[in-house]
Amino acid sequence: MGVIEVNGIRAFAYHGCLPEEARIGGHYRVDVRVEGDLVEAERSDDLQDTIDYGRVTAIVLEQLAERSALIEHVARRIMNHLKASWPGDLLWRVRLTKQHPPVGGSVDQVVYEIQERG
C-alpha cells in the first residue's frame, strides 16, 4: 500500500455565497491524498503506473477556476474528476481551505474535507 499527497495547491478564486466574493475573490488551498496499491509504479518506474501529481494539480486548478457558492461543491467537483481520471480501488481525500472568509469576526480559515473510495 502506498500514499501520495499533493499538498498546498494554491489559487485565487471567486467562490462564496456573498455577491462581493464574486467580485473580490479570495485565497484557497487544496490538499489531495490518495492511498492504494502502487507497487507496479515502484517496480516499473513508469508514470503511467501511478498517480501523476502534475495532473492532480491541474485538475484542482481547473475546478477552482469554476465559480461555486459553496466550497463543498468545489471539493465534490475536484473529487469526481480525480476519481474519473484514476478509476480503481483507491482511497481519496480532498481538503479544501478557504483563507480569511468574510464572516462576522476574525477567522483564519474554513476547511471542508471529503474522503471516499474510488
CSV table of C-alpha atoms in Angstrom, one decimal:
chain,number,residue,atom,x,y,z
A,1,MET,CA,0.0,0.0,0.0
A,2,GLY,CA,1.3,3.5,-0.9
A,3,VAL,CA,0.3,7.0,-0.2
A,4,ILE,CA,0.7,10.1,-2.4
A,5,GLU,CA,0.0,13.5,-1.1
A,6,VAL,CA,-0.1,16.7,-3.1
A,7,ASN,CA,-0.3,19.5,-0.5
A,8,GLY,CA,-0.6,23.2,-0.7
A,9,ILE,CA,-2.1,23.7,-4.2
A,10,ARG,CA,-2.9,27.4,-4.0
A,11,ALA,CA,-5.1,29.6,-6.1
A,12,PHE,CA,-7.0,32.8,-6.0
A,13,ALA,CA,-10.7,32.1,-6.8
A,14,TYR,CA,-14.2,33.6,-6.6
A,15,HIS,CA,-16.3,31.1,-4.5
A,16,GLY,CA,-18.8,32.2,-1.9
A,17,CYS,CA,-22.5,33.0,-1.3
A,18,LEU,CA,-21.9,36.7,-1.0
A,19,PRO,CA,-22.0,39.0,-4.1
A,20,GLU,CA,-18.8,40.7,-3.1
A,21,GLU,CA,-17.0,37.3,-3.1
A,22,ALA,CA,-17.7,37.1,-6.8
A,23,ARG,CA,-16.0,40.4,-7.2
A,24,ILE,CA,-13.1,40.4,-4.8
A,25,GLY,CA,-12.3,36.7,-4.6
A,26,GLY,CA,-10.1,35.0,-2.0
A,27,HIS,CA,-7.2,32.7,-1.4
A,28,TYR,CA,-7.7,28.9,-1.4
A,29,ARG,CA,-5.5,25.9,-0.7
A,30,VAL,CA,-6.2,22.3,-1.6
A,31,ASP,CA,-4.5,19.2,-0.3
A,32,VAL,CA,-5.1,15.8,-2.0
A,33,ARG,CA,-4.2,12.4,-0.6
A,34,VAL,CA,-4.6,9.1,-2.4
A,35,GLU,CA,-3.9,5.7,-0.9
A,36,GLY,CA,-3.7,2.5,-2.8
A,37,ASP,CA,-1.7,-0.3,-4.3
A,38,LEU,CA,1.2,1.5,-6.1
A,39,VAL,CA,3.5,-1.5,-6.2
A,40,GLU,CA,3.6,-1.6,-10.0
A,41,ALA,CA,4.9,2.0,-10.1
A,42,GLU,CA,7.6,1.0,-7.5
A,43,ARG,CA,8.7,-1.7,-9.9
A,44,SER,CA,8.3,-0.1,-13.3
A,45,ASP,CA,9.4,3.5,-12.7
A,46,ASP,CA,6.7,4.5,-15.2
A,47,LEU,CA,4.4,7.5,-14.7
A,48,GLN,CA,1.6,5.5,-16.3
A,49,ASP,CA,1.5,3.2,-13.3
A,50,THR,CA,1.0,5.8,-10.7
A,51,ILE,CA,-0.9,9.0,-9.8
A,52,ASP,CA,0.5,11.9,-11.8
A,53,TYR,CA,0.7,14.7,-9.3
A,54,GLY,CA,1.1,17.3,-12.1
A,55,ARG,CA,-2.3,16.2,-13.4
A,56,VAL,CA,-3.7,16.2,-9.9
A,57,THR,CA,-2.6,19.8,-9.6
A,58,ALA,CA,-4.1,20.7,-13.0
A,59,ILE,CA,-7.5,19.1,-12.1
A,60,VAL,CA,-7.6,21.1,-8.8
A,61,LEU,CA,-6.8,24.4,-10.5
A,62,GLU,CA,-9.3,23.8,-13.3
A,63,GLN,CA,-12.1,23.1,-10.7
A,64,LEU,CA,-11.0,26.1,-8.5
A,65,ALA,CA,-11.4,28.3,-11.6
A,66,GLU,CA,-15.1,27.4,-11.9
A,67,ARG,CA,-17.1,29.5,-9.5
A,68,SER,CA,-19.4,27.9,-6.9
A,69,ALA,CA,-21.3,29.3,-4.0
A,70,LEU,CA,-20.1,26.6,-1.6
A,71,ILE,CA,-16.7,25.1,-1.0
A,72,GLU,CA,-18.4,21.8,-0.5
A,73,HIS,CA,-19.5,21.9,-4.2
A,74,VAL,CA,-15.9,22.7,-5.3
A,75,ALA,CA,-14.5,19.9,-3.3
A,76,ARG,CA,-17.0,17.5,-4.8
A,77,ARG,CA,-16.1,18.5,-8.3
A,78,ILE,CA,-12.5,18.0,-7.6
A,79,MET,CA,-13.1,14.6,-6.1
A,80,ASN,CA,-15.3,13.5,-9.0
A,81,HIS,CA,-12.6,14.5,-11.6
A,82,LEU,CA,-9.8,12.8,-9.7
A,83,LYS,CA,-11.7,9.5,-9.4
A,84,ALA,CA,-12.7,9.7,-13.0
A,85,SER,CA,-9.0,10.2,-14.0
A,86,TRP,CA,-7.8,7.3,-11.9
A,87,PRO,CA,-10.5,4.7,-11.6
A,88,GLY,CA,-9.9,1.8,-9.3
A,89,ASP,CA,-9.7,0.8,-5.6
A,90,LEU,CA,-8.1,4.0,-4.3
A,91,LEU,CA,-8.9,5.9,-1.2
A,92,TRP,CA,-9.0,9.7,-2.0
A,93,ARG,CA,-9.1,12.6,0.3
A,94,VAL,CA,-9.7,16.2,-0.8
A,95,ARG,CA,-9.2,19.0,1.8
A,96,LEU,CA,-10.2,22.5,0.6
A,97,THR,CA,-9.3,25.5,2.7
A,98,LYS,CA,-10.7,29.0,2.3
A,99,GLN,CA,-8.5,31.5,3.9
A,100,HIS,CA,-9.9,34.6,5.7
A,101,PRO,CA,-13.5,34.1,4.8
A,102,PRO,CA,-15.7,37.2,5.0
A,103,VAL,CA,-17.7,36.2,8.1
A,104,GLY,CA,-18.5,38.2,11.2
A,105,GLY,CA,-15.4,38.1,13.3
A,106,SER,CA,-11.8,37.2,12.7
A,107,VAL,CA,-11.5,33.8,11.1
A,108,ASP,CA,-8.2,32.5,9.7
A,109,GLN,CA,-9.7,29.8,7.6
A,110,VAL,CA,-12.6,27.4,7.0
A,111,VAL,CA,-12.0,23.8,5.8
A,112,TYR,CA,-14.1,21.2,4.1
A,113,GLU,CA,-12.8,17.7,3.7
A,114,ILE,CA,-14.2,14.7,2.0
A,115,GLN,CA,-12.8,11.2,1.8
A,116,GLU,CA,-14.0,8.2,-0.2
A,117,ARG,CA,-13.0,5.2,-2.1
A,118,GLY,CA,-12.9,5.4,-5.9
